[in-house]
Short mmCIF file of C-alpha atoms and ligand atoms in Angstrom, two decimals:
data_model
loop_
_atom_site.label_atom_id
_atom_site.label_comp_id
_atom_site.label_asym_id
_atom_site.label_seq_id
_atom_site.Cartn_x
_atom_site.Cartn_y
_atom_site.Cartn_z
CA UNK E 259 0.00 0.00 0.00
CA UNK E 260 1.26 3.50 -0.77
CA UNK E 261 1.04 6.21 1.83
CA UNK E 262 0.61 9.60 0.14
CA UNK E 263 2.33 12.74 1.40
CA UNK E 264 -0.05 15.39 2.72
CA UNK E 265 0.02 18.99 1.50
CA UNK E 266 1.51 20.76 4.51
CA UNK E 267 1.24 24.24 2.97
CA UNK E 268 -2.48 23.79 2.36
CA UNK E 269 -3.03 22.67 5.95
CA UNK E 270 -1.09 25.61 7.41
CA UNK E 271 -3.09 28.05 5.25
CA UNK E 272 -6.34 26.48 6.46
CA UNK E 273 -5.24 26.84 10.09
CA UNK E 274 -4.65 30.55 9.42
CA UNK E 275 -8.04 30.97 7.78
CA UNK E 276 -9.90 29.34 10.67
CA UNK E 277 -7.84 31.22 13.30
CA UNK E 278 -9.24 34.43 11.80
CA UNK E 279 -12.79 33.36 12.75
CA UNK E 280 -13.13 34.64 16.28
CA UNK E 281 -9.47 35.68 16.23
CA UNK E 282 -8.40 37.81 19.22
CA UNK E 283 -5.92 40.73 19.21
CA UNK E 284 -3.50 38.60 21.26
CA UNK E 285 -3.35 36.00 18.48
CA UNK E 286 -5.75 33.51 20.03
CA UNK E 287 -9.30 32.48 19.28
CA UNK E 288 -12.62 33.17 20.98
CA UNK E 289 -15.07 30.87 19.24
CA UNK E 290 -17.54 29.68 21.86
CA UNK E 291 -19.59 26.58 21.11
CA UNK E 292 -22.71 27.28 19.00
CA UNK E 293 -21.86 30.99 18.71
CA UNK E 294 -22.00 33.05 15.54
CA UNK E 295 -18.24 32.47 15.14
CA UNK E 296 -18.63 28.73 15.59
CA UNK E 297 -21.32 28.76 12.88
CA UNK E 298 -19.01 30.68 10.55
CA UNK E 299 -16.23 28.11 11.06
CA UNK E 300 -18.67 25.26 10.45
CA UNK E 301 -19.93 26.92 7.27
CA UNK E 302 -16.39 27.38 5.99
CA UNK E 303 -15.57 23.74 6.69
CA UNK E 304 -18.77 22.51 5.03
CA UNK E 305 -18.05 24.69 1.98
CA UNK E 306 -14.50 23.40 1.64
CA UNK E 307 -15.75 19.82 1.87
CA UNK E 308 -18.58 20.33 -0.61
CA UNK E 309 -16.13 21.92 -3.07
CA UNK E 310 -14.18 18.65 -3.07
CA UNK E 311 -17.31 16.59 -3.59
CA UNK E 312 -17.63 15.33 -0.01
CA UNK E 313 -21.18 14.94 1.31
CA UNK E 314 -22.08 17.16 4.25
CA UNK E 315 -24.23 15.90 7.13
CA UNK E 316 -25.20 17.10 10.57
CA UNK E 317 -27.03 15.33 13.36
CA UNK E 318 -29.38 16.72 16.02
CA UNK E 319 -26.39 17.61 18.24
CA UNK E 320 -24.99 19.69 15.32
CA UNK E 321 -22.04 17.34 14.93
CA UNK E 322 -20.84 18.05 11.40
CA UNK E 323 -19.65 15.26 9.10
CA UNK E 324 -17.90 15.37 5.70
CA UNK E 325 -18.05 12.02 3.98
CA UNK E 326 -15.73 10.71 1.29
CA UNK E 327 -17.20 7.60 -0.28
CA UNK E 328 -15.31 4.30 -0.46
CA UNK E 329 -15.69 1.17 -2.60
CA UNK E 330 -18.47 -0.26 -0.43
CA UNK E 331 -20.53 2.43 1.21
CA UNK E 332 -22.62 0.03 3.26
CA UNK E 333 -19.63 -0.41 5.56
CA UNK E 334 -19.58 1.83 8.63
CA UNK E 335 -17.31 4.84 8.11
CA UNK E 336 -13.90 5.34 9.67
CA UNK E 337 -14.03 8.67 11.53
CA UNK E 338 -11.27 11.25 11.99
CA UNK E 339 -11.67 14.76 13.38
CA UNK E 340 -11.85 16.93 16.48
CA UNK E 341 -13.71 20.18 17.31
CA UNK E 342 -13.95 23.80 16.17
CA UNK E 343 -15.21 25.50 19.34
CA UNK E 344 -12.67 27.20 21.61
CA UNK E 345 -12.16 28.49 25.12
CA UNK E 346 -12.92 32.22 25.59
CA UNK E 347 -9.19 32.92 25.52
CA UNK E 348 -8.32 29.86 23.51
CA UNK E 349 -5.54 29.04 21.10
CA UNK E 350 -5.68 28.48 17.36
CA UNK E 351 -4.73 24.79 17.45
CA UNK E 352 -6.88 23.27 20.19
CA UNK E 353 -9.48 21.35 18.15
CA UNK E 354 -8.86 23.15 14.87
CA UNK E 355 -5.66 21.19 14.26
CA UNK E 356 -7.36 17.80 14.40
CA UNK E 357 -10.37 18.97 12.41
CA UNK E 358 -8.36 20.60 9.62
CA UNK E 359 -5.79 17.80 9.53
CA UNK E 360 -8.74 15.44 8.98
CA UNK E 361 -9.83 17.60 6.03
CA UNK E 362 -6.26 17.43 4.74
CA UNK E 363 -6.41 13.63 4.93
CA UNK E 364 -9.66 13.50 2.94
CA UNK E 365 -8.24 15.89 0.35
CA UNK E 366 -4.97 13.96 0.10
CA UNK E 367 -6.90 10.77 -0.61
CA UNK E 368 -8.88 12.66 -3.23
CA UNK E 369 -5.76 14.23 -4.81
CA UNK E 370 -4.16 10.80 -5.09
CA UNK E 371 -7.28 8.98 -6.31
CA UNK E 372 -7.08 6.49 -3.44
CA UNK E 373 -10.07 4.20 -3.14
CA UNK E 374 -10.68 3.04 0.43
CA UNK E 375 -12.65 -0.13 1.22
CA UNK E 376 -15.39 1.83 2.98
CA UNK E 377 -16.20 5.49 3.54
CA UNK E 378 -14.09 7.87 5.58
CA UNK E 379 -15.66 10.78 7.43
CA UNK E 380 -14.34 13.94 8.98
CA UNK E 381 -16.25 14.90 12.11
CA UNK E 382 -16.29 18.27 13.86
CA UNK E 383 -17.84 17.59 17.27
CA UNK E 384 -20.11 20.17 18.92
CA UNK E 385 -19.11 21.88 22.16
CA UNK E 386 -16.01 19.95 23.13
CA UNK E 387 -14.77 22.67 25.45
CA UNK E 388 -17.76 22.88 27.78
CA UNK E 389 -16.82 26.36 28.99
CA UNK E 390 -19.92 28.00 27.53
CA UNK E 391 -22.31 25.09 28.14
CA UNK E 392 -21.53 22.14 30.47
CA UNK E 393 -20.74 19.35 29.97
CA UNK E 394 -17.78 19.38 27.61
CA UNK E 395 -17.45 16.77 24.85
CA UNK E 396 -21.21 17.23 24.45
CA UNK E 397 -21.45 16.25 20.78
CA UNK E 398 -19.37 13.10 21.00
CA UNK E 399 -21.22 12.07 24.16
CA UNK E 400 -24.55 12.44 22.37
CA UNK E 401 -23.16 10.53 19.39
CA UNK E 402 -21.80 7.69 21.53
CA UNK E 403 -24.84 7.29 23.75
CA UNK E 404 -27.40 8.10 21.05
CA UNK E 405 -29.14 10.53 23.42
CA UNK E 406 -28.72 13.96 24.97
CA UNK E 407 -27.34 14.21 28.53
CA UNK E 408 -30.18 14.63 31.05
CA UNK E 409 -31.40 18.18 31.55
CA UNK E 410 -29.42 19.53 28.62
CA UNK E 411 -32.29 21.73 27.34
CA UNK E 412 -32.15 23.76 30.54
CA UNK E 413 -28.43 24.43 30.33
CA UNK E 414 -27.76 28.18 30.19
CA UNK E 415 -24.61 30.05 29.32
CA UNK E 416 -23.29 32.94 31.45
CA UNK E 417 -25.75 35.32 29.71
CA UNK E 418 -28.80 33.13 30.31
CA UNK E 419 -28.94 31.86 26.71
CA UNK E 420 -30.28 28.30 26.35
CA UNK E 421 -28.22 25.55 24.79
CA UNK E 422 -31.32 24.18 23.04
CA UNK E 423 -31.95 27.54 21.31
CA UNK E 424 -28.34 27.94 20.19
CA UNK E 425 -28.31 24.38 18.92
CA UNK E 426 -31.44 25.00 16.84
CA UNK E 427 -29.98 28.22 15.40
CA UNK E 428 -26.70 26.47 14.58
CA UNK E 429 -28.49 23.64 12.79
CA UNK E 430 -30.62 26.11 10.83
CA UNK E 431 -27.51 28.06 9.79
CA UNK E 432 -26.33 25.12 7.65
CA UNK E 433 -29.41 24.16 5.62
CA UNK E 434 -27.31 22.48 2.94
CA UNK E 435 -26.20 19.76 5.39
CA UNK E 436 -28.20 16.55 5.16
CA UNK E 437 -29.79 15.56 8.48
CA UNK E 438 -28.71 12.25 9.89
CA UNK E 439 -29.77 10.29 12.96
CA UNK E 440 -27.71 10.37 16.14
CA UNK E 441 -25.14 7.74 16.90
CA UNK E 442 -24.26 5.61 13.90
CA UNK E 443 -21.85 2.66 14.01
CA UNK E 444 -18.23 3.40 13.10
CA UNK E 445 -15.25 1.27 12.11
CA UNK E 446 -12.89 3.28 14.26
CA UNK E 447 -11.83 6.78 15.24
CA UNK E 448 -8.50 8.61 15.32
CA UNK E 449 -8.08 12.17 16.60
CA UNK E 450 -5.02 14.37 16.21
CA UNK E 451 -4.64 17.03 18.91
CA UNK E 452 -1.99 19.18 20.52
CA UNK E 453 -0.70 17.68 23.75
CA UNK E 454 -1.69 20.76 25.79
CA UNK E 455 1.05 19.87 28.30
CA UNK E 456 4.87 19.90 28.43
CA UNK E 457 5.91 16.22 28.17
CA UNK E 458 6.61 15.86 24.43
CA UNK E 459 8.53 19.11 24.26
CA UNK E 460 10.61 18.25 27.33
CA UNK E 461 11.57 14.88 25.90
CA UNK E 462 12.19 16.06 22.35
CA UNK E 463 9.44 13.82 20.93
CA UNK E 464 7.47 14.85 17.87
CA UNK E 465 4.56 12.44 18.20
CA UNK E 466 2.64 11.37 21.29
CA UNK E 467 1.11 7.93 20.93
CA UNK E 468 -1.83 8.29 23.29
CA UNK E 469 -2.83 5.23 25.28
CA UNK E 470 -5.80 6.68 27.12
CA UNK E 471 -7.34 9.67 28.87
CA UNK E 472 -7.65 10.41 32.56
CA UNK E 473 -11.08 10.86 34.16
CA UNK E 474 -12.72 14.24 34.69
CA UNK E 475 -15.40 15.32 37.12
CA UNK E 476 -16.79 18.84 37.32
CA UNK E 477 -18.50 20.03 40.49
CA UNK E 478 -20.47 23.20 41.05
CA UNK E 479 -20.26 24.23 44.70
CA UNK E 480 -22.74 26.75 46.08
CA UNK E 481 -22.22 28.40 49.46
CA UNK E 482 -25.27 30.09 50.94
CA UNK E 483 -24.72 32.67 53.69
CA UNK E 484 -26.50 35.90 54.54
CA UNK E 485 -26.39 39.24 52.77
CA UNK E 486 -25.61 41.97 55.32
CA UNK E 487 -23.94 45.35 55.81
CA UNK E 488 -20.15 45.24 55.40
CA UNK E 489 -19.43 48.00 57.89
CA UNK E 490 -21.81 47.29 60.74
CA UNK E 491 -21.91 43.50 61.01
CA UNK E 492 -19.49 42.19 63.66
CA UNK E 493 -17.43 39.07 63.02
CA UNK E 494 -19.57 36.76 65.16
CA UNK E 495 -22.72 37.73 63.26
CA UNK E 496 -21.30 37.42 59.76
CA UNK E 497 -22.35 34.52 57.53
CA UNK E 498 -20.01 35.51 54.74
CA UNK E 499 -20.29 33.11 51.78
CA UNK E 500 -17.12 34.51 50.22
CA UNK E 501 -15.01 34.04 53.35
CA UNK E 502 -16.20 30.43 53.50
CA UNK E 503 -15.54 29.82 49.78
CA UNK E 504 -12.04 31.27 50.09
CA UNK E 505 -11.28 29.02 53.06
CA UNK E 506 -12.55 25.92 51.25
CA UNK E 507 -10.53 26.70 48.12
CA UNK E 508 -7.37 27.43 50.09
CA UNK E 509 -7.66 24.13 52.00
CA UNK E 510 -8.27 22.13 48.80
CA UNK E 511 -5.29 23.71 47.06
CA UNK E 512 -3.10 23.01 50.09
CA UNK E 513 -4.09 19.37 50.40
CA UNK E 514 -5.31 17.61 47.21
CA UNK E 515 -2.44 18.02 44.72
CA UNK E 516 0.43 18.09 47.23
CA UNK E 517 -0.81 14.70 48.53
CA UNK E 518 -1.15 13.00 45.14
CA UNK E 519 1.07 13.85 42.16
CA UNK E 520 -1.49 12.42 39.71
CA UNK E 521 -4.41 14.48 41.02
CA UNK E 522 -5.49 17.74 39.38
CA UNK E 523 -7.82 20.25 41.02
CA UNK E 524 -8.75 23.59 39.47
CA UNK E 525 -11.19 26.28 40.55
CA UNK E 526 -11.67 28.14 37.29
CA UNK E 527 -14.91 30.02 37.80
CA UNK E 528 -16.40 31.85 40.76
CA UNK E 529 -19.43 34.11 40.98
CA UNK E 530 -20.72 35.92 43.99
CA UNK E 531 -23.93 37.75 44.78
CA UNK E 532 -24.99 40.43 45.15
CA UNK E 533 -21.48 41.60 44.20
CA UNK E 534 -21.30 45.05 45.82
CA UNK E 535 -18.24 46.50 47.55
CA UNK E 536 -19.98 47.15 50.85
CA UNK E 537 -22.27 44.12 51.04
CA UNK E 538 -21.34 40.78 52.60
CA UNK E 539 -21.89 38.17 49.84
CA UNK E 540 -24.90 35.95 50.51
CA UNK E 541 -24.11 33.41 47.84
CA UNK E 542 -20.95 32.17 46.12
CA UNK E 543 -20.83 29.54 43.43
CA UNK E 544 -17.57 28.09 42.19
CA UNK E 545 -16.49 25.31 39.88
CA UNK E 546 -14.11 22.48 40.69
CA UNK E 547 -12.44 20.56 37.85
CA UNK E 548 -11.12 17.27 39.31
CA UNK E 549 -8.99 14.87 37.26
CA UNK E 550 -7.20 11.61 37.91
CA UNK E 551 -6.12 8.61 35.79
CA UNK E 552 -7.81 6.36 38.38
CA UNK E 553 -11.61 6.64 38.58
CA UNK E 554 -11.73 5.42 42.21
CA UNK E 555 -9.45 8.26 43.19
CA UNK E 556 -11.89 10.74 41.65
CA UNK E 557 -14.65 9.30 43.86
CA UNK E 558 -12.38 9.57 46.87
CA UNK E 559 -11.48 13.18 46.02
CA UNK E 560 -15.12 14.16 45.62
CA UNK E 561 -15.92 12.69 49.05
CA UNK E 562 -13.00 14.68 50.48
CA UNK E 563 -14.21 17.89 48.81
CA UNK E 564 -17.76 17.39 50.15
CA UNK E 565 -16.61 16.66 53.72
CA UNK E 566 -14.23 19.61 53.81
CA UNK E 567 -16.73 22.04 52.30
CA UNK E 568 -19.46 20.98 54.74
CA UNK E 569 -17.15 21.35 57.75
CA UNK E 570 -15.84 24.79 56.76
CA UNK E 571 -19.28 26.06 55.71
CA UNK E 572 -20.92 25.06 58.97
CA UNK E 573 -18.20 26.67 61.05
CA UNK E 574 -18.79 29.85 59.04
CA UNK E 575 -22.58 29.76 59.51
CA UNK E 576 -23.24 28.86 55.85
CA UNK E 577 -24.85 25.99 53.94
CA UNK E 578 -23.22 24.18 51.08
CA UNK E 579 -24.63 22.26 48.12
CA UNK E 580 -22.65 20.44 45.44
CA UNK E 581 -23.83 19.45 41.97
CA UNK E 582 -21.95 17.41 39.36
CA UNK E 583 -21.98 19.01 35.91
CA UNK E 584 -19.66 16.57 34.17
CA UNK E 585 -18.45 13.10 34.99
CA UNK E 586 -16.34 11.07 32.60
CA UNK E 587 -14.48 7.94 33.65
CA UNK E 588 -10.91 7.37 32.44
CA UNK E 589 -10.65 5.53 29.10
CA UNK E 590 -8.07 3.24 27.55
CA UNK E 591 -7.66 3.21 23.81
CA UNK E 592 -7.58 0.19 21.50
CA UNK E 593 -4.22 -1.63 21.60
CA UNK E 594 -4.27 -2.46 17.88
CA UNK E 595 -4.95 1.15 16.94
CA UNK E 596 -2.32 2.44 19.40
CA UNK E 597 0.23 0.16 17.69
CA UNK E 598 -0.86 1.43 14.27
CA UNK E 599 -0.24 5.04 15.38
CA UNK E 600 3.15 4.09 16.80
CA UNK E 601 4.05 2.21 13.61
CA UNK E 602 3.07 5.22 11.49
CA UNK E 603 5.34 7.51 13.52
CA UNK E 604 8.22 5.02 13.29
CA UNK E 605 7.88 4.61 9.50
CA UNK E 606 8.33 8.36 9.09
CA UNK E 607 11.21 8.29 11.62
CA UNK E 608 9.40 10.75 13.89
CA UNK E 609 10.57 10.38 17.52
CA UNK E 610 7.57 9.35 19.58
CA UNK E 611 6.59 8.42 23.10
CA UNK E 612 3.57 6.70 24.58
CA UNK E 613 1.56 8.76 27.01
CA UNK E 614 -1.75 9.28 28.79
CA UNK E 615 -3.80 12.41 28.09
CA UNK E 616 -4.34 14.91 30.89
CA UNK E 617 -6.99 16.74 28.88
CA UNK E 618 -10.29 15.12 27.96
CA UNK E 619 -11.18 14.73 24.31
CA UNK E 620 -14.04 13.51 22.16
CA UNK E 621 -12.04 10.32 21.64
CA UNK E 622 -13.03 9.40 25.21
CA UNK E 623 -16.61 8.84 24.10
CA UNK E 624 -15.67 7.36 20.74
CA UNK E 625 -13.67 4.69 22.58
CA UNK E 626 -17.04 3.38 23.83
CA UNK E 627 -18.26 2.86 20.25
CA UNK E 628 -15.30 1.12 18.67
CA UNK E 629 -11.51 1.16 18.34
CA UNK E 630 -10.26 4.68 19.07
CA UNK E 631 -6.85 6.29 19.46
CA UNK E 632 -5.21 9.70 19.49
CA UNK E 633 -2.07 11.32 18.16
CA UNK E 634 -0.48 14.24 20.02
CA UNK E 635 1.97 16.84 18.80
CA UNK E 636 3.92 19.17 21.13
CA UNK E 637 2.90 22.75 21.84
CA UNK E 638 5.31 25.48 22.87
CA UNK E 639 6.03 25.54 26.62
CA UNK E 640 3.20 23.04 27.03
CA UNK E 641 0.76 25.96 26.96
CA UNK E 642 -2.85 25.56 25.86
CA UNK E 643 -6.22 27.11 26.74
CA UNK E 644 -4.14 30.22 26.21
CA UNK E 645 -4.08 32.71 23.33
CA UNK E 646 -0.35 32.24 22.80
CA UNK E 647 -0.72 28.48 22.19
CA UNK E 648 1.72 27.60 19.40
CA UNK E 649 2.73 24.58 17.37
CA UNK E 650 5.69 24.73 14.97
CA UNK E 651 4.75 24.22 11.30
CA UNK E 652 6.88 21.05 11.06
CA UNK E 653 5.07 19.64 14.11
CA UNK E 654 1.67 20.39 12.55
CA UNK E 655 2.70 18.67 9.33
CA UNK E 656 4.21 15.65 11.10
CA UNK E 657 1.04 15.15 13.14
CA UNK E 658 -1.19 15.36 10.06
CA UNK E 659 1.07 12.96 8.15
CA UNK E 660 0.86 10.41 10.96
CA UNK E 661 -2.91 10.89 11.03
CA UNK E 662 -3.06 10.22 7.29
CA UNK E 663 -0.79 7.16 7.41
CA UNK E 664 -2.38 5.67 10.53
CA UNK E 665 -5.89 6.21 9.16
CA UNK E 666 -5.11 4.46 5.90
CA UNK E 667 -3.48 1.57 7.73
CA UNK E 668 -6.37 1.34 10.22
CA UNK E 669 -8.91 1.36 7.37
CA UNK E 670 -6.96 -1.44 5.69
CA UNK E 671 -6.95 -3.49 8.90
CA UNK E 672 -10.43 -2.75 10.25
CA UNK E 673 -12.54 -1.87 7.22
CA UNK E 674 -11.62 -4.43 4.64
CA UNK E 675 -12.79 -7.39 6.70
C1 LIG S 265 -10.65 19.93 27.38
O1 LIG S 265 -10.75 21.03 26.87
C2 LIG S 265 -10.25 19.75 28.74
O2 LIG S 265 -10.57 20.62 29.59
O3 LIG S 265 -9.55 18.77 29.04
MN1 LIG S 266 -9.46 20.29 22.34
MN1 LIG S 267 -9.66 22.68 24.91
#
């Protein structure tokens, strides 16, 4: 079998074009899920695919698919892709790299007249980030389970806009896409992504052969105290929700990660009400992002968070409630597909290392549907979810080449049976 060489210049130009959609003055991207910018990126992708003769589909979760037909189109497709939504101060590679590299693979097959045994599809998953609407990896979760997460229609963004309304508007914005049912069988799935951490760069590796993804649980903690006058209320009478929240967060930061090098705990969002300089806050809500490669440890950490929050809140005269807004168990990828990715890197003589992913990805859910794997490339200083996120052009091209080679090999192994 011949393995064609991708067009690196075309891919780099595409990355530039998509980075301009929601581009920020600091060189990053602000393209929230289901926003006007997200719709513009989806429309551009659909147009580029249609121009090459690929069929365009979307499902009820607004997952967008570009399909290149194979010899036998009754076979389930092999999927490659990632996402186009970004963090509010996101980088230009997180998600876009894997999505546009997938387009480059489809175009390379087209340019070289390669006939695959079955169809290949690019997928751009909806709302991978989860920062506008929880949970993250929404589209792939809906695809893998064939249903929407419970209560999803009531999910609001920070401005009170409903997910269901934005989803409907996003679907309507691409009338040329053919509707398809949720959750179809697949032959396999490979996703290229930036590592979003420092390991590849530190070890001088060009390709990360990803063996799995650690678990993630998001908690929303609400502390209820009493609104009162800042100047007149003595210490003993204060039920200050902010003082309690600060104490809880400080204790968690001082204990959880120092005690377990594999644990990750982040408080990334905090709101307080009423939010006036001279009023004691009556309510504080903050997020906790908990991660660990071992699912039992996530359970243990959540129990620890709940016990600590209850103890500190009651000593501060407040009540606490905790709600889960995302819960994804760790996943291990398919050994055969992991070996195919490793083999593809070795054939191109790209230094590689095996690793686990600290970030969650849509591949987590795809691993429940069939063989799945991921390819990582380094990013400068390990920085991501940051406007300065950067991947060297040769790293972009190497990652896309491995995606192309591994996909063709995986289709040969899994699709021609
Ligand atoms: C994905 O964006 C994550 O937070 O891991
Ligand atoms: Mn991503
Ligand atoms: Mn991300």
